[in-house]
Amino acid sequence: MASHHYEHHHHHQEEETTSSSNNSLQMRQLLIRCAHFISQSDFLSAHRLLSILSSNSSPYGDATERLLHYFTTSLSHRIPSSNSSSVLPLPSLSSIDDEQQKLTQSCYLSLNQITPFIRFTHLTANQAILEAIVEGGIHVVDFDIMHGVQWPPLMQALAERFPSPMLRISAIGRDLNFLHKTGDRLSKFAHSLGLRFQFHPLLLLNDHDHHRLIPAALTLFPDEALAFNCVLYLHKLVKEDLRVLLHKIKALNPKVVTIAEKEANFNHPLFMQRFLEALNHYSLIFDSLEATLPPNSRERLAVEQVWFGREIDDVVSREGNKRKQRYERYESWETMLKSLGFSNIPLSPFALSQAKLLLRLHYPSEGYHLQILHDSLFLGWQNRPLFSVSSWH
């Protein structure tokens, strides 16, 4: 009798699972239809679908409901009508006040903790930088240093590997005060290791300002290698600025240029293509968060709202130069870099084993996987690539 009860219960559970996955597939199809209506400027039909989607989505539900919530909200921002959505628009990634800035910064640290994405890019870029150093002196120009969390592991490696190493970091950022705080933290850490260290803050006034910051010549100490670190940064620049910047970097003849980007094409001129790319990419991200964190994780909720929610809104609701998320796939970067005279430096097997160790120790899940392709390292979820790191000179 008990086993019959169990089988009945088990069968009932299976039915529930099937019906919920059917429902999420239906909702996903509705979402795509809604985006299609918006791309055709059929806002009335889109509005009808948005109200169905809104009532089936929530920032607190399962992965599908949460994903639906952010995409539905972002689509509603494309409808030219004040009452199209009860949800307040998310502030754009560029026009954020101090409070928002603080929230974003703390979310960045949570993102760094609960997902392997940032740590993977930092660890792999650091390994490429270390392998380019011969004498123990290095000058890193870091685009968008944020909290500087990438650099303590490199400092430790330098202190262990070389007799009297020297590290200089020219750090580019938008907030001078924040840059100074980051510099102070890194200086203290360097001091604790007995590492010679210099920190040069470089204030970026706007997205077109790199030409002023990157000089025609950088003064290097004897035996000092020059490295440019571009982790999750280059996609923010429009094509013309990007080519000019890379051309300038190439002229300085650095030992290594490390580049990390998302494996997604959010830069397609057609809205529907971008929408589908974003839906596929963030479905994988939300699945990975669902699989690796407890259902009521406060950090996950904050990271999805502040970080991924804003990214989705940027890709889906903004057009032209207003859009900051201009990610492209590795092949596009490769083509551009090679056309400017860069050549790929193969990442070492050690970079791969280090990344494997990172996943095993901190993010033990069957879903994550690593792959070396085109001499570069890719991190993916369920055999679909999410991020790539490559190194060039």
mmCIF file of C-alpha atoms in Angstrom, residues 31-377:
data_model
loop_
_atom_site.group_PDB
_atom_site.id
_atom_site.type_symbol
_atom_site.label_atom_id
_atom_site.label_comp_id
_atom_site.label_asym_id
_atom_site.label_seq_id
_atom_site.Cartn_x
_atom_site.Cartn_y
_atom_site.Cartn_z
ATOM 1 C CA LEU A 31 7.855 36.444 -24.654
ATOM 2 C CA ILE A 32 9.395 35.960 -28.122
ATOM 3 C CA ARG A 33 6.039 36.745 -29.768
ATOM 4 C CA CYS A 34 5.756 39.880 -27.670
ATOM 5 C CA ALA A 35 9.261 40.987 -28.743
ATOM 6 C CA HIS A 36 8.258 40.295 -32.352
ATOM 7 C CA PHE A 37 5.154 42.496 -32.026
ATOM 8 C CA ILE A 38 7.321 45.273 -30.580
ATOM 9 C CA SER A 39 9.819 44.919 -33.439
ATOM 10 C CA GLN A 40 6.838 45.392 -35.823
ATOM 11 C CA SER A 41 5.621 48.412 -33.761
ATOM 12 C CA ASP A 42 2.381 46.530 -32.994
ATOM 13 C CA PHE A 43 2.274 47.900 -29.446
ATOM 14 C CA LEU A 44 -1.374 47.011 -28.819
ATOM 15 C CA SER A 45 -0.779 43.269 -29.320
ATOM 16 C CA ALA A 46 2.485 43.511 -27.378
ATOM 17 C CA HIS A 47 0.682 45.227 -24.499
ATOM 18 C CA ARG A 48 -1.860 42.378 -24.265
ATOM 19 C CA LEU A 49 0.917 39.797 -24.084
ATOM 20 C CA LEU A 50 2.875 41.845 -21.538
ATOM 21 C CA SER A 51 0.005 41.708 -19.055
ATOM 22 C CA ILE A 52 -0.142 37.873 -19.356
ATOM 23 C CA LEU A 53 3.654 37.670 -19.014
ATOM 24 C CA SER A 54 3.680 40.019 -16.005
ATOM 25 C CA SER A 55 1.192 37.880 -14.097
ATOM 26 C CA ASN A 56 3.300 34.771 -14.788
ATOM 27 C CA SER A 57 6.621 36.264 -13.728
ATOM 28 C CA SER A 58 8.244 37.363 -10.497
ATOM 29 C CA PRO A 59 11.724 38.382 -9.318
ATOM 30 C CA TYR A 60 11.199 35.884 -6.448
ATOM 31 C CA GLY A 61 10.062 32.798 -8.396
ATOM 32 C CA ASP A 62 12.028 30.006 -10.053
ATOM 33 C CA ALA A 63 14.660 30.682 -12.725
ATOM 34 C CA THR A 64 12.068 30.922 -15.526
ATOM 35 C CA GLU A 65 9.763 33.283 -13.625
ATOM 36 C CA ARG A 66 12.672 35.500 -12.661
ATOM 37 C CA LEU A 67 14.046 35.597 -16.195
ATOM 38 C CA LEU A 68 10.553 36.398 -17.537
ATOM 39 C CA HIS A 69 10.247 39.225 -15.025
ATOM 40 C CA TYR A 70 13.386 41.024 -16.229
ATOM 41 C CA PHE A 71 12.692 40.501 -19.928
ATOM 42 C CA THR A 72 9.032 41.537 -19.575
ATOM 43 C CA THR A 73 10.036 44.677 -17.664
ATOM 44 C CA SER A 74 12.640 45.544 -20.296
ATOM 45 C CA LEU A 75 10.210 44.989 -23.179
ATOM 46 C CA SER A 76 7.643 47.212 -21.461
ATOM 47 C CA HIS A 77 10.208 50.047 -21.545
ATOM 48 C CA ARG A 78 10.080 49.919 -25.365
ATOM 49 C CA ILE A 79 6.351 50.650 -25.458
ATOM 50 C CA PRO A 80 5.788 54.371 -26.056
ATOM 51 C CA SER A 81 3.203 54.976 -23.346
ATOM 52 C CA SER A 82 3.476 56.165 -19.774
ATOM 53 C CA ASN A 83 1.205 53.499 -18.300
ATOM 54 C CA SER A 84 2.712 50.536 -20.134
ATOM 55 C CA SER A 85 4.314 49.179 -17.023
ATOM 56 C CA SER A 86 3.801 49.394 -13.304
ATOM 57 C CA VAL A 87 7.495 48.708 -12.863
ATOM 58 C CA LEU A 88 9.856 51.624 -12.381
ATOM 59 C CA PRO A 89 12.480 51.759 -15.119
ATOM 60 C CA LEU A 90 15.901 50.634 -13.990
ATOM 61 C CA PRO A 91 18.449 53.447 -13.971
ATOM 62 C CA SER A 92 20.826 53.021 -16.883
ATOM 63 C CA LEU A 93 24.302 51.679 -16.211
ATOM 64 C CA SER A 94 25.843 55.045 -17.025
ATOM 65 C CA SER A 95 23.584 57.546 -15.223
ATOM 66 C CA ILE A 96 23.800 56.238 -11.689
ATOM 67 C CA ASP A 97 23.895 58.447 -8.591
ATOM 68 C CA ASP A 98 26.090 57.795 -5.536
ATOM 69 C CA GLU A 99 23.612 55.523 -3.740
ATOM 70 C CA GLN A 100 23.123 53.453 -6.862
ATOM 71 C CA GLN A 101 26.877 53.437 -7.370
ATOM 72 C CA LYS A 102 27.386 51.985 -3.865
ATOM 73 C CA LEU A 103 24.712 49.360 -4.506
ATOM 74 C CA THR A 104 26.316 48.425 -7.815
ATOM 75 C CA GLN A 105 29.742 48.166 -6.198
ATOM 76 C CA SER A 106 28.517 45.892 -3.398
ATOM 77 C CA CYS A 107 26.623 43.787 -5.948
ATOM 78 C CA TYR A 108 29.830 43.418 -7.928
ATOM 79 C CA LEU A 109 31.448 41.856 -4.850
ATOM 80 C CA SER A 110 28.444 39.500 -4.423
ATOM 81 C CA LEU A 111 28.619 38.596 -8.104
ATOM 82 C CA ASN A 112 32.300 37.820 -7.617
ATOM 83 C CA GLN A 113 31.402 35.520 -4.700
ATOM 84 C CA ILE A 114 28.365 33.603 -5.953
ATOM 85 C CA THR A 115 29.317 33.061 -9.611
ATOM 86 C CA PRO A 116 32.628 31.881 -11.065
ATOM 87 C CA PHE A 117 32.454 34.314 -13.984
ATOM 88 C CA ILE A 118 34.544 37.235 -12.710
ATOM 89 C CA ARG A 119 37.007 35.077 -10.787
ATOM 90 C CA PHE A 120 37.510 32.905 -13.852
ATOM 91 C CA THR A 121 38.317 35.918 -16.052
ATOM 92 C CA HIS A 122 40.677 37.421 -13.437
ATOM 93 C CA LEU A 123 42.491 34.185 -12.698
ATOM 94 C CA THR A 124 43.013 33.350 -16.366
ATOM 95 C CA ALA A 125 44.105 36.887 -17.311
ATOM 96 C CA ASN A 126 46.549 36.926 -14.363
ATOM 97 C CA GLN A 127 48.074 33.645 -15.502
ATOM 98 C CA ALA A 128 48.642 35.093 -18.992
ATOM 99 C CA ILE A 129 50.239 38.211 -17.455
ATOM 100 C CA LEU A 130 52.512 36.134 -15.196
ATOM 101 C CA GLU A 131 53.707 34.058 -18.129
ATOM 102 C CA ALA A 132 54.701 37.227 -20.008
ATOM 103 C CA ILE A 133 57.021 38.434 -17.227
ATOM 104 C CA VAL A 134 60.705 37.596 -17.471
ATOM 105 C CA GLU A 135 62.530 39.777 -14.942
ATOM 106 C CA GLY A 136 59.908 40.347 -12.253
ATOM 107 C CA GLY A 137 58.926 43.907 -13.197
ATOM 108 C CA ILE A 138 55.507 44.612 -14.687
ATOM 109 C CA HIS A 139 53.431 47.694 -15.495
ATOM 110 C CA VAL A 140 49.735 46.842 -15.911
ATOM 111 C CA VAL A 141 47.316 49.312 -17.461
ATOM 112 C CA ASP A 142 43.935 48.174 -16.122
ATOM 113 C CA PHE A 143 40.721 49.341 -17.770
ATOM 114 C CA ASP A 144 37.932 49.683 -15.219
ATOM 115 C CA ILE A 145 39.737 48.408 -12.116
ATOM 116 C CA MET A 146 36.611 48.550 -9.866
ATOM 117 C CA HIS A 147 37.599 47.185 -6.417
ATOM 118 C CA GLY A 148 40.901 45.834 -7.697
ATOM 119 C CA VAL A 149 39.973 42.274 -6.642
ATOM 120 C CA GLN A 150 41.908 40.886 -9.616
ATOM 121 C CA TRP A 151 45.316 41.968 -8.311
ATOM 122 C CA PRO A 152 46.045 40.474 -4.837
ATOM 123 C CA PRO A 153 46.465 36.938 -6.303
ATOM 124 C CA LEU A 154 48.877 38.314 -8.939
ATOM 125 C CA MET A 155 50.814 40.141 -6.204
ATOM 126 C CA GLN A 156 51.151 36.917 -4.213
ATOM 127 C CA ALA A 157 52.335 35.023 -7.279
ATOM 128 C CA LEU A 158 54.925 37.742 -8.058
ATOM 129 C CA ALA A 159 56.210 37.761 -4.473
ATOM 130 C CA GLU A 160 56.591 33.959 -4.515
ATOM 131 C CA ARG A 161 58.162 33.725 -7.958
ATOM 132 C CA PHE A 162 60.702 36.562 -8.217
ATOM 133 C CA PRO A 163 63.503 37.726 -5.865
ATOM 134 C CA SER A 164 62.625 41.466 -5.883
ATOM 135 C CA PRO A 165 59.503 41.971 -7.989
ATOM 136 C CA MET A 166 57.980 45.343 -8.838
ATOM 137 C CA LEU A 167 54.364 45.961 -9.848
ATOM 138 C CA ARG A 168 52.956 49.215 -11.220
ATOM 139 C CA ILE A 169 49.271 49.574 -11.955
ATOM 140 C CA SER A 170 47.828 52.439 -13.998
ATOM 141 C CA ALA A 171 44.159 52.141 -13.105
ATOM 142 C CA ILE A 172 41.431 53.629 -15.254
ATOM 143 C CA GLY A 173 38.056 54.503 -13.728
ATOM 144 C CA ARG A 174 35.215 57.017 -13.573
ATOM 145 C CA ASP A 175 35.399 57.941 -9.874
ATOM 146 C CA LEU A 176 38.644 59.419 -8.566
ATOM 147 C CA ASN A 177 37.733 58.909 -4.913
ATOM 148 C CA PHE A 178 36.953 55.256 -5.549
ATOM 149 C CA LEU A 179 40.214 54.833 -7.492
ATOM 150 C CA HIS A 180 42.182 56.230 -4.540
ATOM 151 C CA LYS A 181 40.457 53.840 -2.108
ATOM 152 C CA THR A 182 41.256 50.899 -4.380
ATOM 153 C CA GLY A 183 44.868 52.095 -4.645
ATOM 154 C CA ASP A 184 45.199 52.377 -0.850
ATOM 155 C CA ARG A 185 43.859 48.844 -0.329
ATOM 156 C CA LEU A 186 46.247 47.407 -2.917
ATOM 157 C CA SER A 187 49.214 49.384 -1.512
ATOM 158 C CA LYS A 188 48.571 47.989 1.988
ATOM 159 C CA PHE A 189 48.380 44.477 0.598
ATOM 160 C CA ALA A 190 51.583 44.919 -1.434
ATOM 161 C CA HIS A 191 53.322 46.267 1.677
ATOM 162 C CA SER A 192 52.269 43.192 3.682
ATOM 163 C CA LEU A 193 53.974 41.019 1.040
ATOM 164 C CA GLY A 194 57.095 43.182 0.856
ATOM 165 C CA LEU A 195 56.296 43.882 -2.806
ATOM 166 C CA ARG A 196 57.464 47.126 -4.438
ATOM 167 C CA PHE A 197 54.295 48.728 -5.731
ATOM 168 C CA GLN A 198 53.089 51.921 -7.418
ATOM 169 C CA PHE A 199 49.510 52.893 -8.210
ATOM 170 C CA HIS A 200 48.590 55.564 -10.764
ATOM 171 C CA PRO A 201 44.886 56.517 -10.930
ATOM 172 C CA LEU A 202 43.692 57.683 -14.355
ATOM 173 C CA LEU A 203 40.306 59.393 -14.438
ATOM 174 C CA LEU A 204 38.131 58.622 -17.448
ATOM 175 C CA LEU A 205 35.761 61.515 -18.178
ATOM 176 C CA ASN A 206 33.656 59.770 -20.832
ATOM 177 C CA ASP A 207 33.672 56.786 -23.192
ATOM 178 C CA HIS A 208 35.633 58.702 -25.843
ATOM 179 C CA ASP A 209 38.333 59.817 -23.454
ATOM 180 C CA HIS A 210 40.854 56.970 -23.786
ATOM 181 C CA HIS A 211 42.884 58.783 -26.429
ATOM 182 C CA ARG A 212 43.838 61.382 -23.831
ATOM 183 C CA LEU A 213 44.647 58.779 -21.155
ATOM 184 C CA ILE A 214 46.761 56.396 -23.204
ATOM 185 C CA PRO A 215 49.862 58.373 -24.151
ATOM 186 C CA ALA A 216 51.823 57.893 -27.358
ATOM 187 C CA ALA A 217 54.675 56.525 -25.214
ATOM 188 C CA LEU A 218 54.754 55.047 -21.731
ATOM 189 C CA THR A 219 57.928 55.384 -19.712
ATOM 190 C CA LEU A 220 58.978 51.905 -18.653
ATOM 191 C CA PHE A 221 61.654 50.995 -16.144
ATOM 192 C CA PRO A 222 64.479 48.750 -17.383
ATOM 193 C CA ASP A 223 63.343 45.077 -17.437
ATOM 194 C CA GLU A 224 59.722 46.131 -16.943
ATOM 195 C CA ALA A 225 57.109 44.361 -19.075
ATOM 196 C CA LEU A 226 54.011 46.274 -20.229
ATOM 197 C CA ALA A 227 50.577 44.631 -19.983
ATOM 198 C CA PHE A 228 47.093 45.879 -20.855
ATOM 199 C CA ASN A 229 44.229 44.262 -18.981
ATOM 200 C CA CYS A 230 40.815 44.528 -20.678
ATOM 201 C CA VAL A 231 38.476 42.358 -18.598
ATOM 202 C CA LEU A 232 34.790 42.740 -19.551
ATOM 203 C CA TYR A 233 35.502 46.232 -20.825
ATOM 204 C CA LEU A 234 36.048 46.579 -24.567
ATOM 205 C CA HIS A 235 32.405 45.835 -25.459
ATOM 206 C CA LYS A 236 31.440 49.186 -23.895
ATOM 207 C CA LEU A 237 33.169 51.139 -26.660
ATOM 208 C CA VAL A 238 31.666 51.934 -30.051
ATOM 209 C CA LYS A 239 33.550 50.421 -33.000
ATOM 210 C CA GLU A 240 35.435 53.582 -34.074
ATOM 211 C CA ASP A 241 36.690 54.343 -30.545
ATOM 212 C CA LEU A 242 37.567 50.701 -30.043
ATOM 213 C CA ARG A 243 39.727 50.508 -33.151
ATOM 214 C CA VAL A 244 41.538 53.750 -32.254
ATOM 215 C CA LEU A 245 42.196 52.483 -28.714
ATOM 216 C CA LEU A 246 43.473 49.073 -29.852
ATOM 217 C CA HIS A 247 45.640 50.764 -32.464
ATOM 218 C CA LYS A 248 47.185 52.948 -29.724
ATOM 219 C CA ILE A 249 47.764 49.933 -27.503
ATOM 220 C CA LYS A 250 49.434 48.061 -30.378
ATOM 221 C CA ALA A 251 51.774 51.023 -31.032
ATOM 222 C CA LEU A 252 53.054 50.751 -27.424
ATOM 223 C CA ASN A 253 54.154 47.174 -28.177
ATOM 224 C CA PRO A 254 52.972 45.554 -24.919
ATOM 225 C CA LYS A 255 54.201 42.102 -23.870
ATOM 226 C CA VAL A 256 50.618 40.993 -23.357
ATOM 227 C CA VAL A 257 47.033 42.247 -23.761
ATOM 228 C CA THR A 258 44.447 40.216 -21.854
ATOM 229 C CA ILE A 259 40.857 40.302 -23.086
ATOM 230 C CA ALA A 260 37.800 38.765 -21.420
ATOM 231 C CA GLU A 261 34.316 39.070 -22.886
ATOM 232 C CA LYS A 262 30.899 37.412 -22.815
ATOM 233 C CA GLU A 263 30.197 34.877 -25.528
ATOM 234 C CA ALA A 264 27.102 36.573 -26.924
ATOM 235 C CA ASN A 265 26.307 38.901 -29.771
ATOM 236 C CA PHE A 266 24.435 41.830 -28.222
ATOM 237 C CA ASN A 267 25.704 44.144 -30.925
ATOM 238 C CA HIS A 268 23.516 42.918 -33.768
ATOM 239 C CA PRO A 269 21.798 45.806 -35.580
ATOM 240 C CA LEU A 270 18.457 43.941 -35.597
ATOM 241 C CA PHE A 271 16.474 44.104 -32.369
ATOM 242 C CA MET A 272 15.012 40.566 -32.685
ATOM 243 C CA GLN A 273 18.467 39.006 -33.117
ATOM 244 C CA ARG A 274 19.753 40.826 -30.045
ATOM 245 C CA PHE A 275 16.679 39.862 -28.085
ATOM 246 C CA LEU A 276 17.054 36.143 -28.865
ATOM 247 C CA GLU A 277 20.790 36.233 -28.126
ATOM 248 C CA ALA A 278 20.108 37.879 -24.769
ATOM 249 C CA LEU A 279 17.306 35.449 -23.936
ATOM 250 C CA ASN A 280 19.564 32.451 -24.630
ATOM 251 C CA HIS A 281 22.540 33.901 -22.769
ATOM 252 C CA TYR A 282 20.650 34.942 -19.644
ATOM 253 C CA SER A 283 18.632 31.697 -19.587
ATOM 254 C CA LEU A 284 21.931 29.884 -19.106
ATOM 255 C CA ILE A 285 23.098 32.362 -16.449
ATOM 256 C CA PHE A 286 19.835 32.127 -14.491
ATOM 257 C CA ASP A 287 19.893 28.314 -14.773
ATOM 258 C CA SER A 288 23.407 28.239 -13.376
ATOM 259 C CA LEU A 289 22.381 30.472 -10.444
ATOM 260 C CA GLU A 290 19.319 28.288 -9.815
ATOM 261 C CA ALA A 291 21.444 25.137 -9.752
ATOM 262 C CA THR A 292 24.215 26.441 -7.522
ATOM 263 C CA LEU A 293 22.468 28.669 -4.926
ATOM 264 C CA PRO A 294 19.703 28.083 -2.351
ATOM 265 C CA PRO A 295 16.215 29.184 -3.490
ATOM 266 C CA ASN A 296 16.011 32.113 -1.048
ATOM 267 C CA SER A 297 19.535 33.478 -1.561
ATOM 268 C CA ARG A 298 19.492 37.234 -0.867
ATOM 269 C CA GLU A 299 22.778 37.738 -2.751
ATOM 270 C CA ARG A 300 21.355 36.090 -5.836
ATOM 271 C CA LEU A 301 18.251 38.270 -5.731
ATOM 272 C CA ALA A 302 20.400 41.416 -5.443
ATOM 273 C CA VAL A 303 22.788 40.341 -8.201
ATOM 274 C CA GLU A 304 19.892 39.531 -10.540
ATOM 275 C CA GLN A 305 18.116 42.801 -9.837
ATOM 276 C CA VAL A 306 21.042 45.192 -9.833
ATOM 277 C CA TRP A 307 23.470 43.499 -12.186
ATOM 278 C CA PHE A 308 21.783 41.134 -14.640
ATOM 279 C CA GLY A 309 18.458 43.007 -14.561
ATOM 280 C CA ARG A 310 20.205 46.188 -15.679
ATOM 281 C CA GLU A 311 22.213 44.394 -18.333
ATOM 282 C CA ILE A 312 19.045 42.823 -19.761
ATOM 283 C CA ASP A 313 17.301 46.203 -19.733
ATOM 284 C CA ASP A 314 20.258 47.775 -21.524
ATOM 285 C CA VAL A 315 20.340 45.140 -24.300
ATOM 286 C CA VAL A 316 16.566 44.911 -24.743
ATOM 287 C CA SER A 317 15.248 48.421 -24.225
ATOM 288 C CA ARG A 318 18.038 50.670 -25.515
ATOM 289 C CA GLU A 319 19.114 51.464 -29.055
ATOM 290 C CA GLY A 320 22.195 52.901 -30.729
ATOM 291 C CA ASN A 321 24.761 54.725 -28.613
ATOM 292 C CA LYS A 322 22.522 54.577 -25.530
ATOM 293 C CA ARG A 323 23.246 50.846 -25.308
ATOM 294 C CA LYS A 324 26.347 49.964 -23.280
ATOM 295 C CA GLN A 325 26.262 46.155 -23.561
ATOM 296 C CA ARG A 326 27.797 45.651 -27.007
ATOM 297 C CA TYR A 327 29.174 42.168 -26.420
ATOM 298 C CA GLU A 328 30.309 40.139 -29.397
ATOM 299 C CA ARG A 329 31.549 36.576 -29.737
ATOM 300 C CA TYR A 330 35.203 35.572 -29.655
ATOM 301 C CA GLU A 331 35.403 35.262 -33.466
ATOM 302 C CA SER A 332 34.532 38.964 -33.902
ATOM 303 C CA TRP A 333 37.244 40.020 -31.460
ATOM 304 C CA GLU A 334 39.738 37.695 -33.115
ATOM 305 C CA THR A 335 39.014 39.154 -36.561
ATOM 306 C CA MET A 336 39.330 42.727 -35.316
ATOM 307 C CA LEU A 337 42.532 42.117 -33.318
ATOM 308 C CA LYS A 338 44.227 40.275 -36.176
ATOM 309 C CA SER A 339 43.269 43.038 -38.623
ATOM 310 C CA LEU A 340 45.110 45.476 -36.325
ATOM 311 C CA GLY A 341 48.252 43.338 -36.277
ATOM 312 C CA PHE A 342 47.801 41.507 -32.967
ATOM 313 C CA SER A 343 48.581 37.824 -32.683
ATOM 314 C CA ASN A 344 47.163 35.355 -30.197
ATOM 315 C CA ILE A 345 49.344 34.049 -27.347
ATOM 316 C CA PRO A 346 48.174 30.497 -26.533
ATOM 317 C CA LEU A 347 47.018 30.096 -22.933
ATOM 318 C CA SER A 348 49.039 27.507 -21.031
ATOM 319 C CA PRO A 349 47.727 24.158 -19.753
ATOM 320 C CA PHE A 350 48.340 25.616 -16.288
ATOM 321 C CA ALA A 351 45.646 28.249 -16.903
ATOM 322 C CA LEU A 352 43.189 25.441 -17.616
ATOM 323 C CA SER A 353 44.109 23.392 -14.541
ATOM 324 C CA GLN A 354 43.868 26.516 -12.358
ATOM 325 C CA ALA A 355 40.394 27.301 -13.678
ATOM 326 C CA LYS A 356 39.353 23.677 -13.078
ATOM 327 C CA LEU A 357 40.567 23.965 -9.502
ATOM 328 C CA LEU A 358 38.609 27.208 -9.012
ATOM 329 C CA LEU A 359 35.389 25.496 -10.134
ATOM 330 C CA ARG A 360 36.029 22.369 -8.087
ATOM 331 C CA LEU A 361 36.771 24.264 -4.875
ATOM 332 C CA HIS A 362 34.218 27.078 -5.012
ATOM 333 C CA TYR A 363 31.507 26.229 -7.552
ATOM 334 C CA PRO A 364 31.170 22.441 -7.545
ATOM 335 C CA SER A 365 28.470 21.785 -10.114
ATOM 336 C CA GLU A 366 28.278 19.387 -13.045
ATOM 337 C CA GLY A 367 26.880 22.214 -15.171
ATOM 338 C CA TYR A 368 30.017 24.359 -15.512
ATOM 339 C CA HIS A 369 32.607 23.328 -18.068
ATOM 340 C CA LEU A 370 35.885 24.646 -19.466
ATOM 341 C CA GLN A 371 37.244 24.362 -22.961
ATOM 342 C CA ILE A 372 40.339 25.518 -24.809
ATOM 343 C CA LEU A 373 39.489 26.698 -28.326
ATOM 344 C CA HIS A 374 41.490 28.968 -30.661
ATOM 345 C CA ASP A 375 44.251 29.019 -27.990
ATOM 346 C CA SER A 376 41.778 30.749 -25.650
ATOM 347 C CA LEU A 377 39.870 29.555 -22.596
#
